[in-house]
PDB file of C-alpha atoms and ligand atoms in Angstrom:
ATOM      1  CA  MET A  15     123.137 -23.725  13.171  1.00 44.00           C
ATOM      2  CA  ASN A  16     125.776 -23.379  15.852  1.00 51.00           C
ATOM      3  CA  GLU A  17     127.942 -26.469  15.730  1.00 67.00           C
ATOM      4  CA  ARG A  18     131.111 -24.780  16.793  1.00 82.00           C
ATOM      5  CA  ARG A  19     133.494 -26.631  19.107  1.00 91.00           C
ATOM      6  CA  GLY A  20     134.141 -25.099  22.482  1.00 95.00           C
ATOM      7  CA  LEU A  21     137.343 -23.224  23.267  1.00 97.00           C
ATOM      8  CA  ILE A  22     140.031 -24.307  25.735  1.00 98.00           C
ATOM      9  CA  VAL A  23     141.238 -21.245  27.644  1.00 98.00           C
ATOM     10  CA  ALA A  24     144.545 -22.278  29.244  1.00 98.00           C
ATOM     11  CA  VAL A  25     145.768 -19.803  31.854  1.00 98.00           C
ATOM     12  CA  SER A  26     149.139 -19.959  33.618  1.00 98.00           C
ATOM     13  CA  GLY A  27     151.094 -17.608  35.821  1.00 97.00           C
ATOM     14  CA  PRO A  28     153.115 -17.606  39.022  1.00 95.00           C
ATOM     15  CA  SER A  29     151.713 -18.699  42.354  1.00 90.00           C
ATOM     16  CA  GLY A  30     150.083 -15.689  44.077  1.00 91.00           C
ATOM     17  CA  VAL A  31     149.295 -13.846  40.839  1.00 94.00           C
ATOM     18  CA  GLY A  32     145.553 -14.310  41.379  1.00 94.00           C
ATOM     19  CA  LYS A  33     144.724 -16.736  38.523  1.00 95.00           C
ATOM     20  CA  GLY A  34     141.957 -18.401  40.516  1.00 94.00           C
ATOM     21  CA  THR A  35     140.242 -15.134  41.430  1.00 96.00           C
ATOM     22  CA  VAL A  36     140.474 -13.715  37.917  1.00 98.00           C
ATOM     23  CA  LEU A  37     139.175 -16.939  36.359  1.00 97.00           C
ATOM     24  CA  ALA A  38     136.269 -17.077  38.821  1.00 97.00           C
ATOM     25  CA  LYS A  39     135.330 -13.564  37.674  1.00 98.00           C
ATOM     26  CA  VAL A  40     135.642 -14.513  33.991  1.00 98.00           C
ATOM     27  CA  GLU A  41     133.418 -17.520  34.569  1.00 97.00           C
ATOM     28  CA  GLU A  42     130.829 -15.428  36.414  1.00 96.00           C
ATOM     29  CA  LEU A  43     130.655 -12.951  33.522  1.00 96.00           C
ATOM     30  CA  LEU A  44     130.471 -15.672  30.857  1.00 96.00           C
ATOM     31  CA  GLU A  45     127.779 -17.569  32.737  1.00 94.00           C
ATOM     32  CA  GLN A  46     125.733 -14.382  33.105  1.00 95.00           C
ATOM     33  CA  ALA A  47     125.973 -13.705  29.381  1.00 93.00           C
ATOM     34  CA  ASN A  48     125.352 -17.297  28.311  1.00 93.00           C
ATOM     35  CA  PRO A  49     124.246 -19.776  31.005  1.00 95.00           C
ATOM     36  CA  GLY A  50     125.627 -23.307  30.584  1.00 93.00           C
ATOM     37  CA  SER A  51     128.329 -22.219  28.158  1.00 94.00           C
ATOM     38  CA  ILE A  52     131.178 -23.150  30.496  1.00 96.00           C
ATOM     39  CA  GLY A  53     132.291 -26.723  31.076  1.00 95.00           C
ATOM     40  CA  HIS A  54     134.381 -27.803  34.073  1.00 95.00           C
ATOM     41  CA  SER A  55     137.360 -30.063  33.752  1.00 97.00           C
ATOM     42  CA  ILE A  56     138.175 -31.849  37.004  1.00 98.00           C
ATOM     43  CA  SER A  57     141.875 -32.707  37.107  1.00 98.00           C
ATOM     44  CA  VAL A  58     143.417 -35.846  38.517  1.00 98.00           C
ATOM     45  CA  THR A  59     146.143 -35.372  41.125  1.00 98.00           C
ATOM     46  CA  THR A  60     148.354 -37.452  43.376  1.00 98.00           C
ATOM     47  CA  ARG A  61     148.470 -34.797  46.095  1.00 97.00           C
ATOM     48  CA  ALA A  62     146.446 -35.339  49.272  1.00 96.00           C
ATOM     49  CA  PRO A  63     143.083 -33.554  49.666  1.00 96.00           C
ATOM     50  CA  ARG A  64     143.231 -30.308  51.674  1.00 94.00           C
ATOM     51  CA  GLY A  65     140.602 -29.262  54.216  1.00 94.00           C
ATOM     52  CA  SER A  66     137.108 -29.975  52.916  1.00 95.00           C
ATOM     53  CA  GLU A  67     138.223 -31.030  49.418  1.00 96.00           C
ATOM     54  CA  GLN A  68     136.316 -34.014  48.080  1.00 97.00           C
ATOM     55  CA  ASP A  69     137.159 -36.629  45.493  1.00 98.00           C
ATOM     56  CA  GLY A  70     135.429 -35.787  42.220  1.00 97.00           C
ATOM     57  CA  VAL A  71     134.731 -32.162  43.226  1.00 97.00           C
ATOM     58  CA  GLU A  72     137.999 -30.180  43.373  1.00 95.00           C
ATOM     59  CA  TYR A  73     140.064 -33.055  41.970  1.00 97.00           C
ATOM     60  CA  TYR A  74     140.078 -36.792  41.457  1.00 98.00           C
ATOM     61  CA  PHE A  75     142.561 -37.862  44.129  1.00 98.00           C
ATOM     62  CA  ARG A  76     144.547 -40.887  42.987  1.00 98.00           C
ATOM     63  CA  THR A  77     147.698 -42.772  43.987  1.00 98.00           C
ATOM     64  CA  THR A  78     150.858 -42.418  41.893  1.00 98.00           C
ATOM     65  CA  GLU A  79     150.362 -45.988  40.608  1.00 98.00           C
ATOM     66  CA  GLU A  80     146.788 -45.205  39.540  1.00 98.00           C
ATOM     67  CA  PHE A  81     147.891 -41.965  37.873  1.00 98.00           C
ATOM     68  CA  GLU A  82     150.675 -43.671  35.931  1.00 98.00           C
ATOM     69  CA  GLN A  83     148.226 -46.370  34.856  1.00 98.00           C
ATOM     70  CA  MET A  84     145.894 -43.657  33.491  1.00 98.00           C
ATOM     71  CA  ILE A  85     148.801 -42.175  31.505  1.00 98.00           C
ATOM     72  CA  ARG A  86     149.622 -45.593  30.028  1.00 98.00           C
ATOM     73  CA  GLU A  87     145.994 -46.131  29.063  1.00 98.00           C
ATOM     74  CA  GLY A  88     145.868 -42.750  27.276  1.00 97.00           C
ATOM     75  CA  LYS A  89     143.222 -41.400  29.651  1.00 98.00           C
ATOM     76  CA  ILE A  90     145.179 -38.202  30.424  1.00 98.00           C
ATOM     77  CA  VAL A  91     145.466 -35.564  27.704  1.00 98.00           C
ATOM     78  CA  GLU A  92     148.254 -33.601  29.431  1.00 98.00           C
ATOM     79  CA  TYR A  93     150.001 -33.834  32.779  1.00 98.00           C
ATOM     80  CA  ASP A  94     152.763 -32.192  34.728  1.00 97.00           C
ATOM     81  CA  LYS A  95     154.527 -32.445  38.059  1.00 96.00           C
ATOM     82  CA  TYR A  96     154.098 -29.596  40.511  1.00 93.00           C
ATOM     83  CA  VAL A  97     155.781 -29.687  43.943  1.00 88.00           C
ATOM     84  CA  ASP A  98     156.411 -33.448  43.645  1.00 91.00           C
ATOM     85  CA  ASN A  99     152.851 -34.365  42.683  1.00 96.00           C
ATOM     86  CA  TYR A 100     151.259 -35.253  39.380  1.00 98.00           C
ATOM     87  CA  TYR A 101     148.403 -33.153  38.009  1.00 98.00           C
ATOM     88  CA  GLY A 102     146.622 -34.071  34.796  1.00 98.00           C
ATOM     89  CA  THR A 103     143.576 -33.457  32.628  1.00 98.00           C
ATOM     90  CA  PRO A 104     141.316 -36.430  31.857  1.00 98.00           C
ATOM     91  CA  SER A 105     140.737 -36.733  28.084  1.00 97.00           C
ATOM     92  CA  GLU A 106     137.244 -38.096  27.723  1.00 97.00           C
ATOM     93  CA  PRO A 107     135.212 -35.446  29.630  1.00 97.00           C
ATOM     94  CA  LEU A 108     137.200 -32.682  27.899  1.00 97.00           C
ATOM     95  CA  GLU A 109     136.364 -33.999  24.404  1.00 96.00           C
ATOM     96  CA  ARG A 110     132.717 -34.332  25.379  1.00 97.00           C
ATOM     97  CA  MET A 111     132.508 -30.727  26.588  1.00 97.00           C
ATOM     98  CA  LEU A 112     134.276 -29.397  23.479  1.00 96.00           C
ATOM     99  CA  ASP A 113     131.897 -31.330  21.221  1.00 95.00           C
ATOM    100  CA  LYS A 114     128.945 -29.812  23.100  1.00 95.00           C
ATOM    101  CA  GLY A 115     130.378 -26.380  22.294  1.00 94.00           C
ATOM    102  CA  GLN A 116     131.266 -25.582  25.900  1.00 96.00           C
ATOM    103  CA  ASP A 117     134.273 -23.418  26.690  1.00 96.00           C
ATOM    104  CA  ILE A 118     136.603 -24.609  29.441  1.00 98.00           C
ATOM    105  CA  LEU A 119     138.790 -22.421  31.644  1.00 98.00           C
ATOM    106  CA  PHE A 120     142.018 -23.999  32.912  1.00 98.00           C
ATOM    107  CA  ASP A 121     144.242 -22.837  35.757  1.00 96.00           C
ATOM    108  CA  ILE A 122     147.185 -24.956  34.811  1.00 97.00           C
ATOM    109  CA  THR A 123     151.000 -25.153  34.841  1.00 97.00           C
ATOM    110  CA  ILE A 124     153.036 -23.638  31.989  1.00 98.00           C
ATOM    111  CA  GLU A 125     153.801 -27.070  30.503  1.00 98.00           C
ATOM    112  CA  GLY A 126     150.109 -27.936  30.777  1.00 98.00           C
ATOM    113  CA  SER A 127     149.026 -24.849  28.809  1.00 98.00           C
ATOM    114  CA  LEU A 128     151.621 -25.441  26.107  1.00 98.00           C
ATOM    115  CA  ALA A 129     150.658 -29.126  25.826  1.00 98.00           C
ATOM    116  CA  LEU A 130     146.969 -28.234  25.404  1.00 98.00           C
ATOM    117  CA  GLU A 131     147.859 -25.727  22.691  1.00 98.00           C
ATOM    118  CA  ASN A 132     149.953 -28.353  20.910  1.00 98.00           C
ATOM    119  CA  LYS A 133     147.134 -30.891  20.996  1.00 97.00           C
ATOM    120  CA  PHE A 134     144.147 -28.647  20.339  1.00 96.00           C
ATOM    121  CA  GLY A 135     145.537 -25.892  18.107  1.00 95.00           C
ATOM    122  CA  ASP A 136     142.745 -23.520  17.078  1.00 92.00           C
ATOM    123  CA  ASP A 137     140.410 -24.976  19.694  1.00 95.00           C
ATOM    124  CA  SER A 138     142.655 -23.522  22.389  1.00 97.00           C
ATOM    125  CA  VAL A 139     144.163 -20.244  23.499  1.00 98.00           C
ATOM    126  CA  THR A 140     147.007 -19.724  25.985  1.00 98.00           C
ATOM    127  CA  ILE A 141     147.181 -16.775  28.359  1.00 98.00           C
ATOM    128  CA  PHE A 142     149.940 -15.871  30.822  1.00 98.00           C
ATOM    129  CA  ILE A 143     149.045 -13.715  33.825  1.00 98.00           C
ATOM    130  CA  LEU A 144     151.725 -11.342  35.067  1.00 98.00           C
ATOM    131  CA  PRO A 145     151.818  -9.628  38.453  1.00 96.00           C
ATOM    132  CA  PRO A 146     152.039  -5.813  38.243  1.00 95.00           C
ATOM    133  CA  SER A 147     155.520  -6.136  39.852  1.00 95.00           C
ATOM    134  CA  PHE A 148     157.566  -8.587  41.905  1.00 94.00           C
ATOM    135  CA  GLU A 149     157.149  -6.307  44.946  1.00 94.00           C
ATOM    136  CA  GLU A 150     153.386  -6.632  44.586  1.00 94.00           C
ATOM    137  CA  LEU A 151     153.645 -10.402  44.114  1.00 94.00           C
ATOM    138  CA  GLU A 152     155.752 -10.696  47.262  1.00 93.00           C
ATOM    139  CA  ALA A 153     153.219  -8.618  49.190  1.00 93.00           C
ATOM    140  CA  ARG A 154     150.395 -10.888  47.977  1.00 91.00           C
ATOM    141  CA  LEU A 155     152.300 -14.057  48.893  1.00 90.00           C
ATOM    142  CA  ARG A 156     153.056 -12.675  52.359  1.00 91.00           C
ATOM    143  CA  GLY A 157     149.500 -11.420  52.712  1.00 87.00           C
ATOM    144  CA  ARG A 158     148.176 -14.969  52.508  1.00 78.00           C
ATOM    145  CA  GLY A 159     149.816 -15.445  55.892  1.00 78.00           C
ATOM    146  CA  THR A 160     150.094 -19.186  55.322  1.00 75.00           C
ATOM    147  CA  GLU A 161     153.661 -19.405  54.111  1.00 79.00           C
ATOM    148  CA  THR A 162     156.941 -19.303  55.979  1.00 87.00           C
ATOM    149  CA  ASP A 163     159.580 -16.786  54.902  1.00 90.00           C
ATOM    150  CA  ASP A 164     161.553 -19.549  53.174  1.00 91.00           C
ATOM    151  CA  LYS A 165     158.504 -20.669  51.230  1.00 87.00           C
ATOM    152  CA  VAL A 166     157.731 -17.112  50.117  1.00 90.00           C
ATOM    153  CA  LYS A 167     161.334 -16.743  48.917  1.00 91.00           C
ATOM    154  CA  ALA A 168     161.141 -20.076  47.050  1.00 90.00           C
ATOM    155  CA  ARG A 169     157.861 -19.088  45.381  1.00 90.00           C
ATOM    156  CA  LEU A 170     159.306 -15.720  44.351  1.00 93.00           C
ATOM    157  CA  ALA A 171     162.360 -17.393  42.833  1.00 93.00           C
ATOM    158  CA  ALA A 172     160.045 -19.809  40.977  1.00 92.00           C
ATOM    159  CA  ALA A 173     157.913 -16.858  39.822  1.00 94.00           C
ATOM    160  CA  LYS A 174     160.945 -15.112  38.321  1.00 95.00           C
ATOM    161  CA  ASN A 175     161.745 -18.204  36.260  1.00 95.00           C
ATOM    162  CA  GLU A 176     158.123 -18.631  35.190  1.00 96.00           C
ATOM    163  CA  VAL A 177     157.779 -15.028  34.056  1.00 97.00           C
ATOM    164  CA  LYS A 178     160.728 -15.561  31.696  1.00 97.00           C
ATOM    165  CA  ARG A 179     158.472 -17.970  29.778  1.00 97.00           C
ATOM    166  CA  ALA A 180     155.572 -15.546  29.289  1.00 98.00           C
ATOM    167  CA  GLY A 181     156.645 -15.070  25.653  1.00 98.00           C
ATOM    168  CA  GLU A 182     155.751 -18.698  24.877  1.00 98.00           C
ATOM    169  CA  PHE A 183     152.088 -17.820  25.363  1.00 98.00           C
ATOM    170  CA  GLU A 184     149.708 -16.310  22.819  1.00 98.00           C
ATOM    171  CA  TYR A 185     148.514 -13.534  25.167  1.00 98.00           C
ATOM    172  CA  ILE A 186     149.807 -11.788  28.282  1.00 98.00           C
ATOM    173  CA  VAL A 187     147.467 -10.147  30.793  1.00 98.00           C
ATOM    174  CA  THR A 188     148.650  -8.131  33.797  1.00 98.00           C
ATOM    175  CA  ASN A 189     146.599  -8.595  36.949  1.00 97.00           C
ATOM    176  CA  ASP A 190     146.826  -5.122  38.426  1.00 96.00           C
ATOM    177  CA  ASP A 191     143.061  -5.075  38.890  1.00 97.00           C
ATOM    178  CA  ILE A 192     140.858  -8.190  38.961  1.00 97.00           C
ATOM    179  CA  ASP A 193     137.956  -6.710  36.984  1.00 97.00           C
ATOM    180  CA  ARG A 194     140.229  -5.291  34.309  1.00 98.00           C
ATOM    181  CA  ALA A 195     142.191  -8.538  33.976  1.00 98.00           C
ATOM    182  CA  ALA A 196     138.899 -10.463  33.693  1.00 98.00           C
ATOM    183  CA  ARG A 197     137.667  -8.077  30.988  1.00 97.00           C
ATOM    184  CA  ASP A 198     140.949  -8.528  29.094  1.00 98.00           C
ATOM    185  CA  ILE A 199     140.462 -12.302  29.152  1.00 98.00           C
ATOM    186  CA  LEU A 200     136.869 -11.911  27.916  1.00 97.00           C
ATOM    187  CA  ALA A 201     138.163  -9.791  25.043  1.00 97.00           C
ATOM    188  CA  ILE A 202     140.704 -12.509  24.155  1.00 98.00           C
ATOM    189  CA  ILE A 203     137.988 -15.187  24.186  1.00 96.00           C
ATOM    190  CA  THR A 204     135.775 -13.055  21.944  1.00 95.00           C
ATOM    191  CA  ALA A 205     138.638 -12.407  19.526  1.00 95.00           C
ATOM    192  CA  GLU A 206     139.539 -16.113  19.377  1.00 95.00           C
ATOM    193  CA  LYS A 207     135.970 -17.032  18.491  1.00 92.00           C
ATOM    194  CA  LEU A 208     135.884 -14.452  15.718  1.00 92.00           C
ATOM    195  CA  LYS A 209     139.050 -15.770  14.046  1.00 91.00           C
ATOM    196  CA  ALA A 210     138.531 -16.430  10.357  1.00 87.00           C
ATOM    197  CA  SER A 211     139.761 -20.007  10.780  1.00 84.00           C
ATOM    198  CA  LYS A 212     136.890 -20.643  13.199  1.00 82.00           C
ATOM    199  CA  ASN A 213     134.268 -18.892  11.077  1.00 80.00           C
ATOM    200  CA  ILE A 214     135.103 -20.087   7.599  1.00 75.00           C
ATOM    201  CA  TYR A 215     132.020 -22.323   7.356  1.00 74.00           C
ATOM    202  CA  THR A 216     129.676 -19.575   8.461  1.00 78.00           C
ATOM    203  CA  ALA A 217     131.255 -17.268   5.889  1.00 78.00           C
ATOM    204  CA  LYS A 218     130.874 -19.909   3.158  1.00 81.00           C
ATOM    205  CA  GLU A 219     127.178 -20.377   3.913  1.00 83.00           C
ATOM    206  CA  LEU A 220     126.684 -16.699   3.054  1.00 85.00           C
ATOM    207  CA  GLU A 221     128.514 -16.885  -0.268  1.00 83.00           C
TER     208      GLU A 221
HETATM  209  P1  5GP B  13     146.954 -27.013  43.916  1.00 54.95           P
HETATM  210  O1  5GP B  13     147.724 -28.139  44.521  1.00 54.95           O
HETATM  211  O2  5GP B  13     147.252 -25.689  44.577  1.00 54.95           O
HETATM  212  O3  5GP B  13     145.490 -27.312  43.843  1.00 54.95           O
HETATM  213  O4  5GP B  13     147.435 -26.860  42.403  1.00 54.95           O
HETATM  214  C1  5GP B  13     148.769 -26.613  42.105  1.00 54.95           C
HETATM  215  C2  5GP B  13     148.888 -26.179  40.648  1.00 54.95           C
HETATM  216  O5  5GP B  13     148.629 -27.276  39.787  1.00 54.95           O
HETATM  217  C3  5GP B  13     147.877 -25.114  40.242  1.00 54.95           C
HETATM  218  O6  5GP B  13     148.459 -23.869  40.288  1.00 54.95           O
HETATM  219  C4  5GP B  13     147.488 -25.454  38.835  1.00 54.95           C
HETATM  220  O7  5GP B  13     148.007 -24.487  37.973  1.00 54.95           O
HETATM  221  C5  5GP B  13     148.139 -26.794  38.560  1.00 54.95           C
HETATM  222  N1  5GP B  13     147.179 -27.757  37.999  1.00 54.95           N
HETATM  223  C6  5GP B  13     145.966 -28.112  38.490  1.00 54.95           C
HETATM  224  N2  5GP B  13     145.388 -29.035  37.703  1.00 54.95           N
HETATM  225  C7  5GP B  13     146.243 -29.260  36.668  1.00 54.95           C
HETATM  226  C8  5GP B  13     146.209 -30.107  35.505  1.00 54.95           C
HETATM  227  O8  5GP B  13     145.253 -30.837  35.237  1.00 54.95           O
HETATM  228  N3  5GP B  13     147.299 -30.078  34.699  1.00 54.95           N
HETATM  229  C9  5GP B  13     148.389 -29.293  34.942  1.00 54.95           C
HETATM  230  N4  5GP B  13     149.381 -29.329  34.061  1.00 54.95           N
HETATM  231  N5  5GP B  13     148.451 -28.474  36.010  1.00 54.95           N
HETATM  232  C10 5GP B  13     147.393 -28.448  36.862  1.00 54.95           C
END
């Protein structure tokens, strides 16, 4: 019988490194291999919706007062501030998905990844995504065409500080090619699930 808990895959990396694109690819491959195996955690944020974003789809959009109330009531499992706004993971849906055996992919801040690892231990894995180089990262940030020169410079400075913390993660993946980075993450997920600590009961049944 497969009663294994799902795995939290917490992925961080600098803005512009392509976390979203790589994770979308990982999810596509996992869903192909095993439909329904991926759960989606919808974060709560105090930032305003952008464009066509809807409450309860991309995020739960809440006021700062509402967010702080959720923290006090223990409804948020981890949270962080990013560019003056709160972002956090609601506890209850996450526990439900893990109990169902679903894996959950997180694009999350560094503190968020480390907090999830602290709370969930073996039920989680942390991955840091590196750009192939800072020149490449700068080109990607400029290529978006949405940022002013000052903003690009600020994001690059932030990226340099973030990269210094890559060693706090369990795995590091370089995004020089989306498909290769996605395959690396799949390999990490497979390895995590094969860890002896996660398979001890299966092994005992065979004794
Ligand atoms: P954005 O405003 O661009 O949607 O998100 C900004 C950043 O917030 C993202 O890069 C993502 O890593 C981070 N983020 C989104 N949701 C959460 C969350 O629930 N917890 C934490 N710690 N960070 C989050």
